[in-house]
């Protein structure tokens, strides 16, 4: 939400509902992956935590925050400038996803990330301007159409070039897979609808009776720097595992 006031409640939700849960899940995943602790990360509570993390992040970043950013940018940029702003942003985030692909392809070739959450956010930002001007009712209807299409895509298998849509080969495996359809872009549209309803024209449309609580500020800071934390948290977790359980890492290598 550059170029204007930040809304602490959104930063708080992003920090507490996405960043913290992301760190918890990835810590559990790494501990299990390296055999430090036998944790079930493919089902139960931890799998639900992973879905909650992705859903919160996509709803807030791709949906609510995008409507605020777009409304503010529309007041100071012409059509070409507005288009270029989100083309650059989308391609930049997608390129970060490609960097993640390269690193995981090098170190984890059997489960490397082909189309993860950063790839998805990049594509979603490129597509979002085509939908953001719809009113909330049409956004909800369109989101339902995407959910139905996503369910249909999940029932079939197909070649690798269709991975980004949610159609994948039967043998496909990846550490992180967030395709466009089932159900993620529909969640972006729901977030846009909520953005229009609660932050019309990029302005908070309701009254908060309190300022940001001091206890919430650490989570808000995490929310404001979620992309940076996304890149840094895994190396930090791996470093801690290497220090505290070196045998697990050397045994894996």
Short mmCIF file of C-alpha atoms in Angstrom, two decimals:
data_model
loop_
_atom_site.label_atom_id
_atom_site.label_comp_id
_atom_site.label_asym_id
_atom_site.label_seq_id
_atom_site.Cartn_x
_atom_site.Cartn_y
_atom_site.Cartn_z
CA UNK A 1 0.00 0.00 0.00
CA UNK A 2 2.65 2.49 -1.02
CA UNK A 3 1.84 6.11 -1.66
CA UNK A 4 -0.57 6.59 1.23
CA UNK A 5 -1.53 5.76 4.79
CA UNK A 6 -0.95 2.19 5.88
CA UNK A 7 -3.80 0.53 7.72
CA UNK A 8 -2.42 -1.22 10.76
CA UNK A 9 -5.25 -3.74 10.92
CA UNK A 10 -4.24 -5.10 7.50
CA UNK A 11 -0.54 -5.25 8.46
CA UNK A 12 -1.51 -6.96 11.71
CA UNK A 13 -3.62 -9.56 9.91
CA UNK A 14 -0.83 -10.18 7.42
CA UNK A 15 1.82 -10.45 10.13
CA UNK A 16 -0.16 -12.61 12.54
CA UNK A 17 -2.27 -14.56 10.07
CA UNK A 18 0.32 -15.20 7.38
CA UNK A 19 3.92 -14.46 8.35
CA UNK A 20 3.94 -16.09 11.80
CA UNK A 21 2.01 -19.14 10.63
CA UNK A 22 4.32 -19.43 7.60
CA UNK A 23 7.36 -19.51 9.88
CA UNK A 24 5.71 -22.09 12.15
CA UNK A 25 4.76 -24.38 9.26
CA UNK A 26 8.10 -24.12 7.45
CA UNK A 27 9.94 -24.79 10.72
CA UNK A 28 7.85 -27.92 11.23
CA UNK A 29 8.35 -28.93 7.59
CA UNK A 30 12.13 -28.57 7.78
CA UNK A 31 12.35 -30.42 11.10
CA UNK A 32 10.44 -33.30 9.55
CA UNK A 33 12.27 -33.16 6.22
CA UNK A 34 15.70 -33.48 7.89
CA UNK A 35 14.48 -36.13 10.31
CA UNK A 36 14.91 -34.04 13.44
CA UNK A 37 11.29 -34.50 14.56
CA UNK A 38 8.68 -36.87 13.11
CA UNK A 39 5.91 -34.36 12.31
CA UNK A 40 2.92 -34.90 10.05
CA UNK A 41 3.11 -31.95 7.65
CA UNK A 42 0.96 -33.50 4.93
CA UNK A 43 -2.22 -33.74 6.98
CA UNK A 44 -3.95 -32.70 10.16
CA UNK A 45 -3.29 -29.42 11.96
CA UNK A 46 -0.07 -28.50 10.15
CA UNK A 47 -1.62 -28.99 6.71
CA UNK A 48 -4.56 -26.81 7.75
CA UNK A 49 -2.06 -24.23 9.00
CA UNK A 50 -0.38 -24.21 5.58
CA UNK A 51 -3.72 -23.60 3.83
CA UNK A 52 -4.60 -20.86 6.33
CA UNK A 53 -1.26 -19.15 5.69
CA UNK A 54 -1.62 -19.20 1.91
CA UNK A 55 -5.29 -18.18 2.03
CA UNK A 56 -4.66 -15.23 4.36
CA UNK A 57 -1.72 -13.97 2.35
CA UNK A 58 -3.51 -14.24 -1.01
CA UNK A 59 -6.75 -12.71 0.31
CA UNK A 60 -4.93 -9.72 1.82
CA UNK A 61 -2.10 -9.11 -0.65
CA UNK A 62 -3.73 -10.05 -3.93
CA UNK A 63 -7.20 -8.85 -2.98
CA UNK A 64 -7.75 -6.28 -0.23
CA UNK A 65 -4.38 -4.51 -0.45
CA UNK A 66 -4.47 -4.50 -4.25
CA UNK A 67 -7.76 -2.60 -4.36
CA UNK A 68 -6.36 0.03 -1.98
CA UNK A 69 -3.12 0.35 -3.96
CA UNK A 70 -4.95 0.51 -7.30
CA UNK A 71 -7.42 3.16 -6.11
CA UNK A 72 -4.59 5.36 -4.86
CA UNK A 73 -2.46 4.85 -7.96
CA UNK A 74 -5.42 5.68 -10.22
CA UNK A 75 -5.56 9.18 -8.75
CA UNK A 76 -1.98 10.04 -9.71
CA UNK A 77 -1.17 7.97 -12.81
CA UNK A 78 -2.60 7.98 -16.33
CA UNK A 79 -3.70 4.77 -18.03
CA UNK A 80 -0.29 3.85 -19.41
CA UNK A 81 1.50 4.64 -16.17
CA UNK A 82 -1.03 2.62 -14.20
CA UNK A 83 -0.61 -0.37 -16.51
CA UNK A 84 3.18 -0.22 -16.37
CA UNK A 85 3.15 0.02 -12.57
CA UNK A 86 1.40 -3.34 -12.15
CA UNK A 87 3.13 -5.02 -15.08
CA UNK A 88 6.47 -4.19 -13.46
CA UNK A 89 5.29 -5.28 -10.02
CA UNK A 90 3.80 -8.52 -11.28
CA UNK A 91 6.86 -9.44 -13.34
CA UNK A 92 9.19 -8.54 -10.47
CA UNK A 93 7.42 -10.84 -8.02
CA UNK A 94 7.18 -13.58 -10.65
CA UNK A 95 10.95 -13.28 -11.18
CA UNK A 96 11.42 -13.79 -7.43
CA UNK A 97 9.43 -16.99 -7.86
CA UNK A 98 11.75 -18.05 -10.68
CA UNK A 99 14.71 -17.52 -8.34
CA UNK A 100 13.04 -19.86 -5.83
CA UNK A 101 12.54 -22.36 -8.66
CA UNK A 102 16.25 -22.22 -9.54
CA UNK A 103 17.43 -22.68 -5.96
CA UNK A 104 15.06 -25.55 -5.17
CA UNK A 105 15.80 -27.19 -8.55
CA UNK A 106 19.49 -27.18 -7.62
CA UNK A 107 19.16 -28.54 -4.07
CA UNK A 108 15.86 -30.48 -4.16
CA UNK A 109 15.42 -31.67 -7.76
CA UNK A 110 12.69 -34.22 -6.97
CA UNK A 111 10.31 -31.73 -5.33
CA UNK A 112 11.47 -28.34 -6.59
CA UNK A 113 8.99 -25.45 -6.72
CA UNK A 114 7.64 -24.96 -10.24
CA UNK A 115 4.69 -22.66 -9.54
CA UNK A 116 4.58 -21.59 -5.91
CA UNK A 117 3.01 -18.67 -4.10
CA UNK A 118 5.37 -16.02 -5.53
CA UNK A 119 4.73 -17.22 -9.09
CA UNK A 120 1.02 -17.05 -8.31
CA UNK A 121 1.13 -13.56 -6.77
CA UNK A 122 3.08 -12.28 -9.80
CA UNK A 123 0.51 -13.64 -12.27
CA UNK A 124 -2.38 -12.50 -10.06
CA UNK A 125 -1.06 -8.91 -10.05
CA UNK A 126 -0.84 -8.99 -13.85
CA UNK A 127 -4.46 -10.19 -14.08
CA UNK A 128 -5.97 -8.17 -11.23
CA UNK A 129 -6.36 -4.85 -13.14
CA UNK A 130 -8.80 -6.57 -15.50
CA UNK A 131 -11.11 -7.36 -12.56
CA UNK A 132 -10.53 -4.65 -9.95
CA UNK A 133 -13.09 -2.23 -11.41
CA UNK A 134 -15.92 -4.76 -11.05
CA UNK A 135 -18.39 -4.10 -8.25
CA UNK A 136 -18.41 -6.49 -5.25
CA UNK A 137 -21.39 -8.48 -6.52
CA UNK A 138 -19.77 -9.20 -9.89
CA UNK A 139 -16.49 -10.03 -8.19
CA UNK A 140 -18.20 -12.64 -6.01
CA UNK A 141 -20.00 -14.14 -9.01
CA UNK A 142 -16.72 -14.26 -10.95
CA UNK A 143 -14.94 -15.82 -7.99
CA UNK A 144 -17.55 -18.59 -7.91
CA UNK A 145 -16.93 -19.22 -11.61
CA UNK A 146 -13.19 -19.52 -10.89
CA UNK A 147 -13.88 -21.92 -8.01
CA UNK A 148 -16.01 -24.14 -10.26
CA UNK A 149 -13.32 -24.06 -12.97
CA UNK A 150 -10.71 -24.89 -10.34
CA UNK A 151 -12.68 -27.88 -9.11
CA UNK A 152 -13.00 -29.14 -12.69
CA UNK A 153 -9.26 -28.65 -13.26
CA UNK A 154 -8.45 -30.66 -10.13
CA UNK A 155 -10.29 -33.68 -11.54
CA UNK A 156 -8.09 -34.10 -14.60
CA UNK A 157 -4.40 -34.56 -15.25
CA UNK A 158 -2.46 -32.97 -18.05
CA UNK A 159 0.93 -31.85 -19.36
CA UNK A 160 3.44 -29.64 -17.54
CA UNK A 161 2.63 -26.44 -19.49
CA UNK A 162 -0.80 -26.39 -17.79
CA UNK A 163 0.62 -26.50 -14.25
CA UNK A 164 -0.03 -22.80 -13.71
CA UNK A 165 -3.76 -23.40 -14.21
CA UNK A 166 -4.02 -26.31 -11.78
CA UNK A 167 -3.85 -29.15 -14.32
CA UNK A 168 -0.83 -31.31 -13.56
CA UNK A 169 0.74 -34.65 -14.49
CA UNK A 170 -0.15 -37.56 -12.21
CA UNK A 171 3.48 -37.91 -11.09
CA UNK A 172 3.87 -34.23 -10.18
CA UNK A 173 5.33 -33.35 -6.75
CA UNK A 174 6.43 -29.98 -5.42
CA UNK A 175 7.28 -28.37 -2.09
CA UNK A 176 4.92 -25.48 -2.85
CA UNK A 177 2.18 -25.45 -5.48
CA UNK A 178 -0.29 -22.56 -5.82
CA UNK A 179 -1.97 -22.69 -9.25
CA UNK A 180 -4.25 -20.01 -10.62
CA UNK A 181 -7.54 -21.86 -10.43
CA UNK A 182 -8.23 -24.19 -7.52
CA UNK A 183 -9.20 -22.05 -5.55
CA UNK A 184 -6.64 -19.30 -5.34
CA UNK A 185 -7.55 -16.64 -7.90
CA UNK A 186 -11.14 -16.90 -6.76
CA UNK A 187 -9.86 -15.96 -3.30
CA UNK A 188 -8.13 -12.90 -4.82
CA UNK A 189 -11.49 -11.80 -6.23
CA UNK A 190 -13.19 -12.26 -2.85
CA UNK A 191 -10.43 -10.12 -1.33
CA UNK A 192 -11.08 -7.44 -3.96
CA UNK A 193 -14.77 -7.45 -3.12
CA UNK A 194 -13.96 -6.97 0.56
CA UNK A 195 -11.50 -4.23 -0.36
CA UNK A 196 -14.20 -2.33 -2.23
CA UNK A 197 -16.68 -2.79 0.60
CA UNK A 198 -14.44 -1.90 3.53
CA UNK A 199 -11.86 0.40 1.88
CA UNK A 200 -13.78 2.20 -0.90
CA UNK A 201 -11.52 4.31 -3.13
CA UNK A 202 -8.55 3.21 -1.01
CA UNK A 203 -9.89 4.83 2.17
CA UNK A 204 -10.94 3.02 5.35
CA UNK A 205 -14.73 2.98 5.22
CA UNK A 206 -15.31 2.21 8.87
CA UNK A 207 -14.24 3.67 12.19
CA UNK A 208 -11.79 2.01 14.53
CA UNK A 209 -12.25 3.02 18.15
CA UNK A 210 -8.62 2.49 19.01
CA UNK A 211 -5.18 3.26 17.64
CA UNK A 212 -2.80 0.43 16.94
CA UNK A 213 -2.15 -1.40 20.23
CA UNK A 214 1.49 -1.41 21.26
CA UNK A 215 1.38 -5.20 21.63
CA UNK A 216 0.33 -5.52 17.98
CA UNK A 217 3.20 -3.51 16.54
CA UNK A 218 5.69 -6.39 16.22
CA UNK A 219 3.17 -8.35 14.16
CA UNK A 220 2.37 -5.26 12.10
CA UNK A 221 6.07 -4.82 11.34
CA UNK A 222 6.21 -8.44 10.15
CA UNK A 223 3.20 -7.76 7.95
CA UNK A 224 4.79 -4.69 6.38
CA UNK A 225 7.91 -6.67 5.44
CA UNK A 226 6.33 -10.00 4.53
CA UNK A 227 8.15 -10.41 1.20
CA UNK A 228 11.57 -9.83 2.75
CA UNK A 229 10.76 -12.24 5.57
CA UNK A 230 9.60 -14.83 3.03
CA UNK A 231 13.10 -14.82 1.51
CA UNK A 232 15.03 -14.72 4.77
CA UNK A 233 13.15 -17.05 7.09
CA UNK A 234 14.07 -20.34 5.42
CA UNK A 235 17.86 -19.75 5.45
CA UNK A 236 17.55 -18.74 9.12
CA UNK A 237 15.57 -21.89 9.97
CA UNK A 238 18.09 -24.07 8.11
CA UNK A 239 20.98 -22.36 9.86
CA UNK A 240 19.39 -23.01 13.27
CA UNK A 241 18.85 -26.66 12.38
CA UNK A 242 22.47 -26.93 11.21
CA UNK A 243 23.67 -25.46 14.52
CA UNK A 244 21.32 -27.38 16.82
CA UNK A 245 21.18 -30.69 14.93
CA UNK A 246 24.24 -30.83 12.64
CA UNK A 247 24.03 -34.60 12.22
CA UNK A 248 20.64 -34.30 10.55
CA UNK A 249 21.92 -31.88 7.90
CA UNK A 250 25.20 -33.70 7.21
CA UNK A 251 23.36 -37.01 7.13
CA UNK A 252 20.95 -35.63 4.55
CA UNK A 253 23.72 -34.32 2.35
#
